[in-house]
Coordinates of C-alpha atoms and ligand atoms in Angstrom, one line a residue:
X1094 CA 87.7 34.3 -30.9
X1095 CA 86.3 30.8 -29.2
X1096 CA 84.1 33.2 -27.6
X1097 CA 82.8 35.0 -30.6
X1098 CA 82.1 31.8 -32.2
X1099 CA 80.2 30.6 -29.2
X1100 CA 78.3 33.3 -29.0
X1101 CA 77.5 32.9 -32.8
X1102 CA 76.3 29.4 -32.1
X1103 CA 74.1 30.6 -29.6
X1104 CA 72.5 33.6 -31.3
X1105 CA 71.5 31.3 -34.0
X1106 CA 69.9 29.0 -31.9
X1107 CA 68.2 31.7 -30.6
X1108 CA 67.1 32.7 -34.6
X1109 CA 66.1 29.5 -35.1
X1110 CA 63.5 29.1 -32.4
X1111 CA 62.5 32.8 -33.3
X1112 CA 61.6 31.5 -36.6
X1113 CA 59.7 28.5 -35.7
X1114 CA 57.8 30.5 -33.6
X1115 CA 56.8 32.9 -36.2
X1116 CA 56.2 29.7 -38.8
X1117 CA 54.1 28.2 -35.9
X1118 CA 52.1 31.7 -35.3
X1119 CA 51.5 32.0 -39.0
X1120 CA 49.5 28.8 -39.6
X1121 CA 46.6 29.1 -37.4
X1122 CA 45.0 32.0 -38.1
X1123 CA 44.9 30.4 -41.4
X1124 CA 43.3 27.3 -40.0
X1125 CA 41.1 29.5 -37.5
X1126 CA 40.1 31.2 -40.7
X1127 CA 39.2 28.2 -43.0
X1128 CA 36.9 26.7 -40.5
X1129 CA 34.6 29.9 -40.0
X1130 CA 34.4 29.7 -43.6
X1131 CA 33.4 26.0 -43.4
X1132 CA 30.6 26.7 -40.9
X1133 CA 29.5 29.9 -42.7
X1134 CA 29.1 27.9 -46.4
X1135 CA 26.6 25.2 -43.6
X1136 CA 24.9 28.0 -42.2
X1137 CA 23.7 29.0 -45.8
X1138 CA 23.0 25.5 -46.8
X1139 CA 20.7 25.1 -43.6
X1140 CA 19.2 28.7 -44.3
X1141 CA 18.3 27.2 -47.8
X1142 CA 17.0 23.8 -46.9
X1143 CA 14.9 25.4 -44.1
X1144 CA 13.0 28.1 -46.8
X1145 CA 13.1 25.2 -49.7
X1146 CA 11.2 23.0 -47.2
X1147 CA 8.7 26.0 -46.0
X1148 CA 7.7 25.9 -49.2
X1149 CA 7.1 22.5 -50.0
X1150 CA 5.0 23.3 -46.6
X1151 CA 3.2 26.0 -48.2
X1152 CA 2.2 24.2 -51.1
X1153 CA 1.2 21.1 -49.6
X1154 CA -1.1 23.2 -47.4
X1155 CA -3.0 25.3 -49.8
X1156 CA -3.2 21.4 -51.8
X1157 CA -5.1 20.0 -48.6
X1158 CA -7.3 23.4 -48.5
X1159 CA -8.0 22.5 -52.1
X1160 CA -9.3 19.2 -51.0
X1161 CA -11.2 20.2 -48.1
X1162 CA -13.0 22.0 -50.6
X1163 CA -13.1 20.2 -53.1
X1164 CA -14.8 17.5 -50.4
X1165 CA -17.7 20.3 -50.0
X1166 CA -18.2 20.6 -53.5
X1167 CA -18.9 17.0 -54.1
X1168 CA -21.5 16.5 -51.7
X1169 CA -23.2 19.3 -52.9
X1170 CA -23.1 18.2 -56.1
X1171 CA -24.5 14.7 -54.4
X1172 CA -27.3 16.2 -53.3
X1173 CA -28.1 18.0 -56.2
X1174 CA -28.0 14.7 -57.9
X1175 CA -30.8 13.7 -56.1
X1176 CA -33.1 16.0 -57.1
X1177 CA -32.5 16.4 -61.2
X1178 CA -35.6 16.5 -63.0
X1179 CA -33.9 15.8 -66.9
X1180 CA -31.4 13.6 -68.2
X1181 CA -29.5 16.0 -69.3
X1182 CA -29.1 18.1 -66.0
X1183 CA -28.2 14.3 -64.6
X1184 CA -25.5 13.9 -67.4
X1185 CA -23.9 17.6 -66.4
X1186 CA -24.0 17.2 -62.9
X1187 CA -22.1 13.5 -63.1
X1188 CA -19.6 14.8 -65.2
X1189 CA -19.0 17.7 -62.8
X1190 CA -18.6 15.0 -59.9
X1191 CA -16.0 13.2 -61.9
X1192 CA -14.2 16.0 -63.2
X1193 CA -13.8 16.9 -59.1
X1194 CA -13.1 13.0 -58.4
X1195 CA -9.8 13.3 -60.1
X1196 CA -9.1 16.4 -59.8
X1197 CA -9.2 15.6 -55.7
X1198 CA -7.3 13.0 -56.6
X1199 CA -4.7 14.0 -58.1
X1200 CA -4.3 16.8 -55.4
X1201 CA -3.9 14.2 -52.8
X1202 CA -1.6 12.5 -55.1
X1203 CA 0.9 15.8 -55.3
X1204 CA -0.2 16.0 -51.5
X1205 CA 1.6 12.7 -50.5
X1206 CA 4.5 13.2 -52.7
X1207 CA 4.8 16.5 -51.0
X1208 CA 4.9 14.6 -47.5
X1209 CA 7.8 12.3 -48.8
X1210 CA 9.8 15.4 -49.8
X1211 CA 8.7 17.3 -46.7
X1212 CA 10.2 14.2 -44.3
X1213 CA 13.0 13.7 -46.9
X1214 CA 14.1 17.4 -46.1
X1215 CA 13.5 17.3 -42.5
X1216 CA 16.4 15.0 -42.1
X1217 CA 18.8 16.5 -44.1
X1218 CA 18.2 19.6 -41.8
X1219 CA 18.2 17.4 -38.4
X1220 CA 21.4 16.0 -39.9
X1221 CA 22.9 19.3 -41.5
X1222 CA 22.1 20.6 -37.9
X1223 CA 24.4 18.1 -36.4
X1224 CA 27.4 18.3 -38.4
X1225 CA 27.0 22.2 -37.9
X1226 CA 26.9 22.0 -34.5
X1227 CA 30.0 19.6 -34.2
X1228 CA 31.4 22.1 -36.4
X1229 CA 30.9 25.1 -34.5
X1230 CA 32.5 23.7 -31.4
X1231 CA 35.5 22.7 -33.6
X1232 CA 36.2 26.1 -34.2
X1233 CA 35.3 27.2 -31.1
X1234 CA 37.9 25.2 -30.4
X1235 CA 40.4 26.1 -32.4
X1236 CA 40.3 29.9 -31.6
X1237 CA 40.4 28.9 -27.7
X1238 CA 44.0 27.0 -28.9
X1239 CA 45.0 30.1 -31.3
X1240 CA 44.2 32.9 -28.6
X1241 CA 46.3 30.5 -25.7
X1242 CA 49.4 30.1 -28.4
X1243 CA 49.1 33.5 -29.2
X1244 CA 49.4 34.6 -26.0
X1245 CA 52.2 31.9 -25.2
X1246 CA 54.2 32.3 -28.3
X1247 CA 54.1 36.2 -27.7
X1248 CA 55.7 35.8 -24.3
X1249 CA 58.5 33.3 -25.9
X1250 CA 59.2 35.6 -28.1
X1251 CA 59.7 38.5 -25.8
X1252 CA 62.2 36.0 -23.8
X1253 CA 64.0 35.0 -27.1
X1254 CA 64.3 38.8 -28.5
X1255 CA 65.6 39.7 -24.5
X1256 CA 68.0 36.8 -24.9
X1257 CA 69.3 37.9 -28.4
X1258 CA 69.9 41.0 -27.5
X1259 CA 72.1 40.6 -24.8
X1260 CA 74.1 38.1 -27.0
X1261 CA 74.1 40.5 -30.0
X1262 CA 75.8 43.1 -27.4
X1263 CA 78.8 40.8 -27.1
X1264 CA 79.4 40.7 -30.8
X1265 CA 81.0 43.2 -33.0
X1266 CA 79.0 45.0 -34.7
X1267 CA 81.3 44.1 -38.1
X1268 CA 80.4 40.4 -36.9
X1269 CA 77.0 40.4 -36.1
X1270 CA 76.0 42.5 -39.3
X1271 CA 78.1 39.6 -41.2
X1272 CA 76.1 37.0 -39.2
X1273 CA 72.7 39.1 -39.8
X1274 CA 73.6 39.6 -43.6
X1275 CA 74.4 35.4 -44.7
X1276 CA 71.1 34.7 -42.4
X1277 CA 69.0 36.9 -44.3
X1278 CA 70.0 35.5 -47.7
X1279 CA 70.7 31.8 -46.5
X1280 CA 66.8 31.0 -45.3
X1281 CA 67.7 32.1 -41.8
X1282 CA 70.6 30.1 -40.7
X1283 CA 73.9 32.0 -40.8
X1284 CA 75.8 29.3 -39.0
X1285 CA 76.8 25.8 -40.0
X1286 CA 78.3 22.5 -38.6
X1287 CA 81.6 20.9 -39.5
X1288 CA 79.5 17.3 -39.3
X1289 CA 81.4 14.3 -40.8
X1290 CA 83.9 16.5 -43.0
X1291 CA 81.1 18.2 -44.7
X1292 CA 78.6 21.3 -44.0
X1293 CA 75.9 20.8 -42.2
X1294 CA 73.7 23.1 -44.1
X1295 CA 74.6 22.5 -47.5
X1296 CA 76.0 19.1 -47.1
X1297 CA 79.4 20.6 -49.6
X1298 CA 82.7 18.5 -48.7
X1299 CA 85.0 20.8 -47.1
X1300 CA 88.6 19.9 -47.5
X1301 CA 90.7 18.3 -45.1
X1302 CA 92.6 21.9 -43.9
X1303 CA 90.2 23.5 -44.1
X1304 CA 88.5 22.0 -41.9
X1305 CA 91.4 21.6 -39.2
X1306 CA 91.4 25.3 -39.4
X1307 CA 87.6 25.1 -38.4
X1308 CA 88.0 22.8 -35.3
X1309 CA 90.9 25.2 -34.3
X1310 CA 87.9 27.3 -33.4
X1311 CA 90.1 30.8 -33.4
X1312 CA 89.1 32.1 -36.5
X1313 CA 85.8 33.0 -38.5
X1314 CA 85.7 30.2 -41.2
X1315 CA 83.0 30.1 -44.0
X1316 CA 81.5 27.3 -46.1
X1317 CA 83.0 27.8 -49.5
X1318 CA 79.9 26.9 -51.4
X1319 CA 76.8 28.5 -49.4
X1320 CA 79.1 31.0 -47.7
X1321 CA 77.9 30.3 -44.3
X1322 CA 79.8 30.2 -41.0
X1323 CA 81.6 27.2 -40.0
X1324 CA 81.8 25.8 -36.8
X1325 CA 82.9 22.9 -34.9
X1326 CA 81.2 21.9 -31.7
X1327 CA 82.2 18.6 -30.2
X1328 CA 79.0 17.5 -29.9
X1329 CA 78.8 17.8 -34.0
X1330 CA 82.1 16.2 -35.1
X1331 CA 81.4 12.3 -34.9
X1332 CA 77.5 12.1 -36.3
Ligands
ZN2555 ZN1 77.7 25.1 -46.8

């Protein structure tokens, strides 16, 4: 019976470091995932800041155009001035010259605001840029690390299932579908320690016979309150 408990001891061991493994497996693709989301969401914030500041381009382009010509049509009208024969035709054509005055002006006004917001722009791009390029080799990265665990974790857990199975041979199969059952309904540990009088999983008192029966070691002994197995290893009994 030593032996069957032994064997117990190790297949859970063996469990545990399955699990882990699995646990371990199951966060990164998460991770992996959340990243490629994060650089996705930047890549559409860059897309937008690059067409909202083609735009702003645009505009202030056909503005300078409207300038330029604006420029022609005021030294025409200069010239014209010159050779008026009435009053009146002198009157029209000045009021046409100031009319264009501030007109150009205030295109050049919307023209240099248009500048500011252009440069403003620019550096949230250069900047956006950056961080998406930092970004990018995070997760880069990070699926490097995930396809290397992967990998690594895949061939641990080929050695581990190899390793369980051969124990799982030794064990009756009344036993091990005991042992398979209380791990299944007990968060994956079917096996507890006699530590300090009390179980180690569930932290329950066990009485005094009880465990002296345990310690024995020659019989299967369970945990009265979480059902468990109940073992004693000397390396267990004094923490
Ligand atoms: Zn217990």
């Amino acid at each position: 019976m030593q032996k069957v408990l032994e064997t117990l001891i190790y297949l859970q061991d063996i469990d545990t470091q399955l699990q882990r493994l699995e646990a371990e497996r199951g966060d990164l693709p998460q991770k992996v995932k959340e990243l490629a989301d994060e650089v996705e969401e930047m890549r559409n914030r860059l897309a937008q800041k690059i067409e909202a500041k083609n735009s702003l381009i645009a505009e202030k382009s056909s503005l300078d155009n409207d300038v330029i010509l604006l420029d022609e049509q005021l030294k025409k009208y200069k010239v014209q001035l010159y050779q008026v024969k009435t009053n009146k035709e002198y009157d029209a054509i000045t009021l046409e010259i100031e009319t264009s005055e501030k007109n150009k002006e205030d295109k050049e006004f919307r023209s240099l605001e248009l500048e500011e917001s252009i440069g403003k722009i620019s550096e949230e791009i250069k900047e956006l840029e950056e961080q998406l390029q930092s970004q990018q080799a995070l997760l880069e990265a990070n699926k490097k690390e995930l396809d290397e665990k992967l990998e690594k974790t895949h061939e641990q857990q080929q050695q581990l299932e190899e390793k369980r199975k051969g124990a799982a041979q030794k064990l009756s199969r009344q036993i091990l579908s005991t042992y398979d059952r209380i791990r299944k309904a007990r968060g994956g540990v079917a096996v507890a320690r006699l530590i300090g009088g009390a179980c180690s999983e569930c932290s329950s008192r066990i009485p005094p016979q009880h465990g002296l029966e345990i310690r024995m070691m020659n019989s299967l002994n369970y945990c009265e309150v979480c059902g468990r197995i109940v073992v004693w290893t000397p390396d267990s009994s004094e923490e």
